């Protein structure tokens, strides 16, 4: 696994990144369970990807041509595992900075005997910028990203105009950015940013949100939201240019 600096500010001021970057995550300490440790030890050599290896050649990486989905911030990997199991004919790349989550997904991949998933354990923005070829993705998934509720923290939300443009470049024409959130203000923010972003078409008939699509597995965040009486908002934007 790559050596991610636990202090974002320190890392942001390194020579390779002279400009201070605002990150959408904070590295959380977390002990790994035995299963997660096994996932990292045995699964990382099989499924782990390193930014230092540079741009990916996806057909060579997966040994075939297939529909390709990338999930940013997969958490404990439940959705990604379920989707990859349900669609062995498709390829998936997951990105998550939380180590126990990475371990959990890797352990799940080993247990399920899957070979159609690869994993990064670092900042998704760096992965998109440095490793994912342009026009290579059929879908990019962003499920329940950190909402950064407080106004002074809103700038840390991953969905911003520059993110929309970066994602547009990585999607194929016709490829789709699918987002979901249980935080209404973030849903409104996503809608505002994406509606103003050039080169996209909102797939919602009324130009706002879509009904929950069957292909999105229900996450623990969604279940918790439901228990608390919160809504969930799904948005799908297709690259048209
Ligand atoms: C609120 S959690 C949701 C997890 C999962 N998608 C779910 O629905 O259960 C958001 C996750 O995104 C990850 N994350 C946030 N920014 C990220 C980034 N720039 N690169 C990779 N992971 C990121 C966090 O570590 C966190 O695990």
PDB file of N, CA, C and O in Angstrom, residues 99-158:
ATOM      1  N   UNK A  99      -8.106   2.995   5.460  1.00  0.00           N
ATOM      2  CA  UNK A  99      -7.438   1.690   5.359  1.00  0.00           C
ATOM      3  C   UNK A  99      -8.305   0.492   5.766  1.00  0.00           C
ATOM      4  O   UNK A  99      -8.299  -0.527   5.073  1.00  0.00           O
ATOM      5  N   UNK A 100      -9.030   0.593   6.908  1.00  0.00           N
ATOM      6  CA  UNK A 100      -9.869  -0.567   7.256  1.00  0.00           C
ATOM      7  C   UNK A 100     -10.891  -0.888   6.156  1.00  0.00           C
ATOM      8  O   UNK A 100     -11.180  -2.058   5.891  1.00  0.00           O
ATOM      9  N   UNK A 101     -11.399   0.144   5.490  1.00  0.00           N
ATOM     10  CA  UNK A 101     -12.344  -0.083   4.387  1.00  0.00           C
ATOM     11  C   UNK A 101     -11.665  -0.789   3.226  1.00  0.00           C
ATOM     12  O   UNK A 101     -12.236  -1.703   2.621  1.00  0.00           O
ATOM     13  N   UNK A 102     -10.439  -0.371   2.919  1.00  0.00           N
ATOM     14  CA  UNK A 102      -9.679  -1.016   1.842  1.00  0.00           C
ATOM     15  C   UNK A 102      -9.463  -2.490   2.199  1.00  0.00           C
ATOM     16  O   UNK A 102      -9.681  -3.388   1.373  1.00  0.00           O
ATOM     17  N   UNK A 103      -9.076  -2.736   3.447  1.00  0.00           N
ATOM     18  CA  UNK A 103      -8.864  -4.116   3.895  1.00  0.00           C
ATOM     19  C   UNK A 103     -10.148  -4.932   3.801  1.00  0.00           C
ATOM     20  O   UNK A 103     -10.134  -6.090   3.379  1.00  0.00           O
ATOM     21  N   UNK A 104     -11.258  -4.314   4.186  1.00  0.00           N
ATOM     22  CA  UNK A 104     -12.546  -5.019   4.162  1.00  0.00           C
ATOM     23  C   UNK A 104     -12.916  -5.404   2.731  1.00  0.00           C
ATOM     24  O   UNK A 104     -13.343  -6.535   2.472  1.00  0.00           O
ATOM     25  N   UNK A 105     -12.741  -4.467   1.796  1.00  0.00           N
ATOM     26  CA  UNK A 105     -13.072  -4.790   0.396  1.00  0.00           C
ATOM     27  C   UNK A 105     -12.161  -5.903  -0.121  1.00  0.00           C
ATOM     28  O   UNK A 105     -12.627  -6.867  -0.747  1.00  0.00           O
ATOM     29  N   UNK A 106     -10.861  -5.785   0.158  1.00  0.00           N
ATOM     30  CA  UNK A 106      -9.918  -6.796  -0.348  1.00  0.00           C
ATOM     31  C   UNK A 106     -10.269  -8.174   0.206  1.00  0.00           C
ATOM     32  O   UNK A 106     -10.244  -9.180  -0.511  1.00  0.00           O
ATOM     33  N   UNK A 107     -10.617  -8.222   1.484  1.00  0.00           N
ATOM     34  CA  UNK A 107     -10.998  -9.493   2.087  1.00  0.00           C
ATOM     35  C   UNK A 107     -12.260 -10.044   1.420  1.00  0.00           C
ATOM     36  O   UNK A 107     -12.350 -11.242   1.127  1.00  0.00           O
ATOM     37  N   UNK A 108     -13.196  -9.143   1.142  1.00  0.00           N
ATOM     38  CA  UNK A 108     -14.424  -9.559   0.456  1.00  0.00           C
ATOM     39  C   UNK A 108     -14.140 -10.104  -0.933  1.00  0.00           C
ATOM     40  O   UNK A 108     -14.741 -11.091  -1.362  1.00  0.00           O
ATOM     41  N   UNK A 109     -13.208  -9.463  -1.635  1.00  0.00           N
ATOM     42  CA  UNK A 109     -12.864  -9.929  -2.995  1.00  0.00           C
ATOM     43  C   UNK A 109     -12.261 -11.333  -2.937  1.00  0.00           C
ATOM     44  O   UNK A 109     -12.576 -12.198  -3.768  1.00  0.00           O
ATOM     45  N   UNK A 110     -11.381 -11.544  -1.954  1.00  0.00           N
ATOM     46  CA  UNK A 110     -10.757 -12.868  -1.806  1.00  0.00           C
ATOM     47  C   UNK A 110     -11.829 -13.912  -1.499  1.00  0.00           C
ATOM     48  O   UNK A 110     -11.867 -14.980  -2.111  1.00  0.00           O
ATOM     49  N   UNK A 111     -12.697 -13.606  -0.542  1.00  0.00           N
ATOM     50  CA  UNK A 111     -13.729 -14.568  -0.138  1.00  0.00           C
ATOM     51  C   UNK A 111     -14.675 -14.898  -1.290  1.00  0.00           C
ATOM     52  O   UNK A 111     -15.133 -16.029  -1.421  1.00  0.00           O
ATOM     53  N   UNK A 112     -14.967 -13.871  -2.124  1.00  0.00           N
ATOM     54  CA  UNK A 112     -15.919 -14.089  -3.220  1.00  0.00           C
ATOM     55  C   UNK A 112     -15.232 -14.644  -4.466  1.00  0.00           C
ATOM     56  O   UNK A 112     -15.891 -15.007  -5.432  1.00  0.00           O
ATOM     57  N   UNK A 113     -13.894 -14.690  -4.449  1.00  0.00           N
ATOM     58  CA  UNK A 113     -13.153 -15.216  -5.608  1.00  0.00           C
ATOM     59  C   UNK A 113     -13.299 -14.349  -6.848  1.00  0.00           C
ATOM     60  O   UNK A 113     -13.315 -14.858  -7.970  1.00  0.00           O
ATOM     61  N   UNK A 114     -13.412 -13.036  -6.655  1.00  0.00           N
ATOM     62  CA  UNK A 114     -13.598 -12.148  -7.808  1.00  0.00           C
ATOM     63  C   UNK A 114     -12.262 -11.735  -8.409  1.00  0.00           C
ATOM     64  O   UNK A 114     -11.246 -11.675  -7.712  1.00  0.00           O
ATOM     65  N   UNK A 115     -12.283 -11.423  -9.715  1.00  0.00           N
ATOM     66  CA  UNK A 115     -11.053 -10.948 -10.353  1.00  0.00           C
ATOM     67  C   UNK A 115     -11.316  -9.695 -11.188  1.00  0.00           C
ATOM     68  O   UNK A 115     -10.463  -9.271 -11.955  1.00  0.00           O
ATOM     69  N   UNK A 116     -12.516  -9.120 -11.045  1.00  0.00           N
ATOM     70  CA  UNK A 116     -12.880  -7.973 -11.891  1.00  0.00           C
ATOM     71  C   UNK A 116     -12.839  -6.641 -11.145  1.00  0.00           C
ATOM     72  O   UNK A 116     -13.494  -5.682 -11.561  1.00  0.00           O
ATOM     73  N   UNK A 117     -12.061  -6.569 -10.052  1.00  0.00           N
ATOM     74  CA  UNK A 117     -11.966  -5.325  -9.275  1.00  0.00           C
ATOM     75  C   UNK A 117     -10.496  -4.998  -9.000  1.00  0.00           C
ATOM     76  O   UNK A 117      -9.700  -5.891  -8.721  1.00  0.00           O
ATOM     77  N   UNK A 118     -10.147  -3.715  -9.107  1.00  0.00           N
ATOM     78  CA  UNK A 118      -8.823  -3.234  -8.692  1.00  0.00           C
ATOM     79  C   UNK A 118      -9.028  -2.063  -7.754  1.00  0.00           C
ATOM     80  O   UNK A 118     -10.053  -1.368  -7.827  1.00  0.00           O
ATOM     81  N   UNK A 119      -8.013  -1.798  -6.897  1.00  0.00           N
ATOM     82  CA  UNK A 119      -8.218  -0.868  -5.792  1.00  0.00           C
ATOM     83  C   UNK A 119      -7.048   0.100  -5.617  1.00  0.00           C
ATOM     84  O   UNK A 119      -5.877  -0.318  -5.660  1.00  0.00           O
ATOM     85  N   UNK A 120      -7.388   1.380  -5.411  1.00  0.00           N
ATOM     86  CA  UNK A 120      -6.402   2.380  -4.983  1.00  0.00           C
ATOM     87  C   UNK A 120      -6.701   2.778  -3.544  1.00  0.00           C
ATOM     88  O   UNK A 120      -7.871   2.878  -3.158  1.00  0.00           O
ATOM     89  N   UNK A 121      -5.637   3.090  -2.779  1.00  0.00           N
ATOM     90  CA  UNK A 121      -5.845   3.502  -1.384  1.00  0.00           C
ATOM     91  C   UNK A 121      -5.400   4.948  -1.171  1.00  0.00           C
ATOM     92  O   UNK A 121      -4.786   5.282  -0.176  1.00  0.00           O
ATOM     93  N   UNK A 122      -5.674   5.803  -2.142  1.00  0.00           N
ATOM     94  CA  UNK A 122      -5.221   7.201  -2.026  1.00  0.00           C
ATOM     95  C   UNK A 122      -6.279   8.154  -2.574  1.00  0.00           C
ATOM     96  O   UNK A 122      -7.374   7.730  -2.929  1.00  0.00           O
ATOM     97  N   UNK A 123      -5.942   9.428  -2.624  1.00  0.00           N
ATOM     98  CA  UNK A 123      -6.900  10.462  -3.010  1.00  0.00           C
ATOM     99  C   UNK A 123      -7.426  10.247  -4.442  1.00  0.00           C
ATOM    100  O   UNK A 123      -6.644  10.200  -5.405  1.00  0.00           O
ATOM    101  N   UNK A 124      -8.735  10.164  -4.554  1.00  0.00           N
ATOM    102  CA  UNK A 124      -9.355   9.913  -5.866  1.00  0.00           C
ATOM    103  C   UNK A 124      -9.020  11.004  -6.885  1.00  0.00           C
ATOM    104  O   UNK A 124      -8.941  10.727  -8.088  1.00  0.00           O
ATOM    105  N   UNK A 125      -8.824  12.216  -6.419  1.00  0.00           N
ATOM    106  CA  UNK A 125      -8.512  13.303  -7.355  1.00  0.00           C
ATOM    107  C   UNK A 125      -7.155  13.033  -8.009  1.00  0.00           C
ATOM    108  O   UNK A 125      -6.973  13.219  -9.209  1.00  0.00           O
ATOM    109  N   UNK A 126      -6.202  12.555  -7.205  1.00  0.00           N
ATOM    110  CA  UNK A 126      -4.881  12.232  -7.769  1.00  0.00           C
ATOM    111  C   UNK A 126      -4.981  11.052  -8.733  1.00  0.00           C
ATOM    112  O   UNK A 126      -4.311  11.022  -9.770  1.00  0.00           O
ATOM    113  N   UNK A 127      -5.815  10.079  -8.383  1.00  0.00           N
ATOM    114  CA  UNK A 127      -5.979   8.913  -9.264  1.00  0.00           C
ATOM    115  C   UNK A 127      -6.560   9.354 -10.604  1.00  0.00           C
ATOM    116  O   UNK A 127      -6.077   8.968 -11.670  1.00  0.00           O
ATOM    117  N   UNK A 128      -7.598  10.191 -10.552  1.00  0.00           N
ATOM    118  CA  UNK A 128      -8.208  10.657 -11.802  1.00  0.00           C
ATOM    119  C   UNK A 128      -7.193  11.441 -12.622  1.00  0.00           C
ATOM    120  O   UNK A 128      -7.063  11.252 -13.834  1.00  0.00           O
ATOM    121  N   UNK A 129      -6.460  12.317 -11.953  1.00  0.00           N
ATOM    122  CA  UNK A 129      -5.505  13.159 -12.661  1.00  0.00           C
ATOM    123  C   UNK A 129      -4.327  12.383 -13.231  1.00  0.00           C
ATOM    124  O   UNK A 129      -3.859  12.663 -14.333  1.00  0.00           O
ATOM    125  N   UNK A 130      -3.851  11.394 -12.496  1.00  0.00           N
ATOM    126  CA  UNK A 130      -2.581  10.762 -12.877  1.00  0.00           C
ATOM    127  C   UNK A 130      -2.710   9.370 -13.514  1.00  0.00           C
ATOM    128  O   UNK A 130      -1.804   8.942 -14.205  1.00  0.00           O
ATOM    129  N   UNK A 131      -3.816   8.664 -13.239  1.00  0.00           N
ATOM    130  CA  UNK A 131      -3.820   7.251 -13.629  1.00  0.00           C
ATOM    131  C   UNK A 131      -4.939   6.833 -14.576  1.00  0.00           C
ATOM    132  O   UNK A 131      -4.787   5.857 -15.309  1.00  0.00           O
ATOM    133  N   UNK A 132      -6.062   7.539 -14.550  1.00  0.00           N
ATOM    134  CA  UNK A 132      -7.208   7.093 -15.357  1.00  0.00           C
ATOM    135  C   UNK A 132      -7.157   7.760 -16.735  1.00  0.00           C
ATOM    136  O   UNK A 132      -7.161   8.985 -16.829  1.00  0.00           O
ATOM    137  N   UNK A 133      -7.120   6.961 -17.797  1.00  0.00           N
ATOM    138  CA  UNK A 133      -7.072   7.561 -19.140  1.00  0.00           C
ATOM    139  C   UNK A 133      -8.354   8.340 -19.445  1.00  0.00           C
ATOM    140  O   UNK A 133      -9.425   8.008 -18.937  1.00  0.00           O
ATOM    141  N   UNK A 134      -8.216   9.379 -20.271  1.00  0.00           N
ATOM    142  CA  UNK A 134      -9.394  10.136 -20.702  1.00  0.00           C
ATOM    143  C   UNK A 134     -10.342   9.220 -21.473  1.00  0.00           C
ATOM    144  O   UNK A 134      -9.916   8.261 -22.130  1.00  0.00           O
ATOM    145  N   UNK A 135     -11.628   9.528 -21.368  1.00  0.00           N
ATOM    146  CA  UNK A 135     -12.685   8.825 -22.132  1.00  0.00           C
ATOM    147  C   UNK A 135     -12.613   7.303 -21.968  1.00  0.00           C
ATOM    148  O   UNK A 135     -12.768   6.555 -22.931  1.00  0.00           O
ATOM    149  N   UNK A 136     -12.353   6.842 -20.751  1.00  0.00           N
ATOM    150  CA  UNK A 136     -12.189   5.400 -20.544  1.00  0.00           C
ATOM    151  C   UNK A 136     -13.268   4.779 -19.656  1.00  0.00           C
ATOM    152  O   UNK A 136     -13.329   3.561 -19.537  1.00  0.00           O
ATOM    153  N   UNK A 137     -14.119   5.607 -19.039  1.00  0.00           N
ATOM    154  CA  UNK A 137     -15.065   5.058 -18.050  1.00  0.00           C
ATOM    155  C   UNK A 137     -16.502   5.099 -18.558  1.00  0.00           C
ATOM    156  O   UNK A 137     -16.942   6.088 -19.147  1.00  0.00           O
ATOM    157  N   UNK A 138     -17.225   3.997 -18.283  1.00  0.00           N
ATOM    158  CA  UNK A 138     -18.656   3.978 -18.599  1.00  0.00           C
ATOM    159  C   UNK A 138     -19.466   4.599 -17.471  1.00  0.00           C
ATOM    160  O   UNK A 138     -20.514   5.193 -17.703  1.00  0.00           O
ATOM    161  N   UNK A 139     -18.987   4.405 -16.244  1.00  0.00           N
ATOM    162  CA  UNK A 139     -19.723   4.967 -15.097  1.00  0.00           C
ATOM    163  C   UNK A 139     -18.726   5.423 -14.043  1.00  0.00           C
ATOM    164  O   UNK A 139     -17.694   4.796 -13.812  1.00  0.00           O
ATOM    165  N   UNK A 140     -19.056   6.539 -13.397  1.00  0.00           N
ATOM    166  CA  UNK A 140     -18.300   6.945 -12.216  1.00  0.00           C
ATOM    167  C   UNK A 140     -19.306   7.123 -11.085  1.00  0.00           C
ATOM    168  O   UNK A 140     -20.297   7.846 -11.226  1.00  0.00           O
ATOM    169  N   UNK A 141     -19.084   6.417  -9.981  1.00  0.00           N
ATOM    170  CA  UNK A 141     -20.043   6.385  -8.874  1.00  0.00           C
ATOM    171  C   UNK A 141     -19.514   7.148  -7.668  1.00  0.00           C
ATOM    172  O   UNK A 141     -18.343   7.007  -7.286  1.00  0.00           O
ATOM    173  N   UNK A 142     -20.398   7.938  -7.085  1.00  0.00           N
ATOM    174  CA  UNK A 142     -20.049   8.707  -5.888  1.00  0.00           C
ATOM    175  C   UNK A 142     -21.230   8.577  -4.931  1.00  0.00           C
ATOM    176  O   UNK A 142     -22.198   9.331  -5.023  1.00  0.00           O
ATOM    177  N   UNK A 143     -21.158   7.573  -4.064  1.00  0.00           N
ATOM    178  CA  UNK A 143     -22.289   7.274  -3.202  1.00  0.00           C
ATOM    179  C   UNK A 143     -22.029   7.801  -1.789  1.00  0.00           C
ATOM    180  O   UNK A 143     -21.071   7.418  -1.123  1.00  0.00           O
ATOM    181  N   UNK A 144     -22.882   8.678  -1.347  1.00  0.00           N
ATOM    182  CA  UNK A 144     -22.829   9.229   0.009  1.00  0.00           C
ATOM    183  C   UNK A 144     -21.455   9.817   0.356  1.00  0.00           C
ATOM    184  O   UNK A 144     -20.835   9.446   1.353  1.00  0.00           O
ATOM    185  N   UNK A 145     -20.982  10.741  -0.486  1.00  0.00           N
ATOM    186  CA  UNK A 145     -19.700  11.397  -0.176  1.00  0.00           C
ATOM    187  C   UNK A 145     -19.833  12.216   1.105  1.00  0.00           C
ATOM    188  O   UNK A 145     -20.941  12.645   1.458  1.00  0.00           O
ATOM    189  N   UNK A 146     -18.692  12.432   1.773  1.00  0.00           N
ATOM    190  CA  UNK A 146     -18.708  13.214   3.009  1.00  0.00           C
ATOM    191  C   UNK A 146     -19.409  14.546   2.737  1.00  0.00           C
ATOM    192  O   UNK A 146     -18.978  15.302   1.854  1.00  0.00           O
ATOM    193  N   UNK A 147     -20.462  14.868   3.518  1.00  0.00           N
ATOM    194  CA  UNK A 147     -21.273  16.054   3.184  1.00  0.00           C
ATOM    195  C   UNK A 147     -20.656  17.375   3.612  1.00  0.00           C
ATOM    196  O   UNK A 147     -21.031  18.415   3.106  1.00  0.00           O
ATOM    197  N   UNK A 148     -19.697  17.350   4.541  1.00  0.00           N
ATOM    198  CA  UNK A 148     -19.097  18.595   5.025  1.00  0.00           C
ATOM    199  C   UNK A 148     -20.204  19.629   5.285  1.00  0.00           C
ATOM    200  O   UNK A 148     -20.300  20.646   4.608  1.00  0.00           O
ATOM    201  N   UNK A 149     -20.992  19.312   6.345  1.00  0.00           N
ATOM    202  CA  UNK A 149     -22.212  20.084   6.639  1.00  0.00           C
ATOM    203  C   UNK A 149     -21.981  21.569   6.871  1.00  0.00           C
ATOM    204  O   UNK A 149     -22.734  22.404   6.383  1.00  0.00           O
ATOM    205  N   UNK A 150     -20.948  21.889   7.669  1.00  0.00           N
ATOM    206  CA  UNK A 150     -20.800  23.291   8.072  1.00  0.00           C
ATOM    207  C   UNK A 150     -20.433  24.173   6.888  1.00  0.00           C
ATOM    208  O   UNK A 150     -19.615  23.788   6.057  1.00  0.00           O
ATOM    209  N   UNK A 151     -21.000  25.356   6.867  1.00  0.00           N
ATOM    210  CA  UNK A 151     -20.777  26.259   5.736  1.00  0.00           C
ATOM    211  C   UNK A 151     -19.278  26.494   5.504  1.00  0.00           C
ATOM    212  O   UNK A 151     -18.806  26.462   4.375  1.00  0.00           O
ATOM    213  N   UNK A 152     -18.543  26.678   6.602  1.00  0.00           N
ATOM    214  CA  UNK A 152     -17.111  26.972   6.431  1.00  0.00           C
ATOM    215  C   UNK A 152     -16.349  25.752   5.868  1.00  0.00           C
ATOM    216  O   UNK A 152     -15.207  25.893   5.429  1.00  0.00           O
ATOM    217  N   UNK A 153     -16.994  24.581   5.914  1.00  0.00           N
ATOM    218  CA  UNK A 153     -16.347  23.380   5.357  1.00  0.00           C
ATOM    219  C   UNK A 153     -16.870  23.000   3.975  1.00  0.00           C
ATOM    220  O   UNK A 153     -16.374  22.051   3.368  1.00  0.00           O
ATOM    221  N   UNK A 154     -17.884  23.719   3.482  1.00  0.00           N
ATOM    222  CA  UNK A 154     -18.490  23.349   2.192  1.00  0.00           C
ATOM    223  C   UNK A 154     -17.458  23.228   1.077  1.00  0.00           C
ATOM    224  O   UNK A 154     -17.607  22.432   0.155  1.00  0.00           O
ATOM    225  N   UNK A 155     -16.393  24.017   1.175  1.00  0.00           N
ATOM    226  CA  UNK A 155     -15.377  23.990   0.106  1.00  0.00           C
ATOM    227  C   UNK A 155     -14.646  22.649   0.049  1.00  0.00           C
ATOM    228  O   UNK A 155     -13.962  22.364  -0.932  1.00  0.00           O
ATOM    229  N   UNK A 156     -14.796  21.824   1.102  1.00  0.00           N
ATOM    230  CA  UNK A 156     -14.139  20.511   1.086  1.00  0.00           C
ATOM    231  C   UNK A 156     -14.968  19.458   0.360  1.00  0.00           C
ATOM    232  O   UNK A 156     -14.502  18.334   0.155  1.00  0.00           O
ATOM    233  N   UNK A 157     -16.201  19.797   0.012  1.00  0.00           N
ATOM    234  CA  UNK A 157     -17.022  18.835  -0.730  1.00  0.00           C
ATOM    235  C   UNK A 157     -16.333  18.476  -2.042  1.00  0.00           C
ATOM    236  O   UNK A 157     -15.837  19.356  -2.753  1.00  0.00           O
ATOM    237  N   UNK A 158     -16.361  17.188  -2.362  1.00  0.00           N
ATOM    238  CA  UNK A 158     -15.632  16.753  -3.561  1.00  0.00           C
ATOM    239  C   UNK A 158     -16.311  17.257  -4.835  1.00  0.00           C
ATOM    240  O   UNK A 158     -15.645  17.493  -5.848  1.00  0.00           O
TER     241      UNK A 158
END
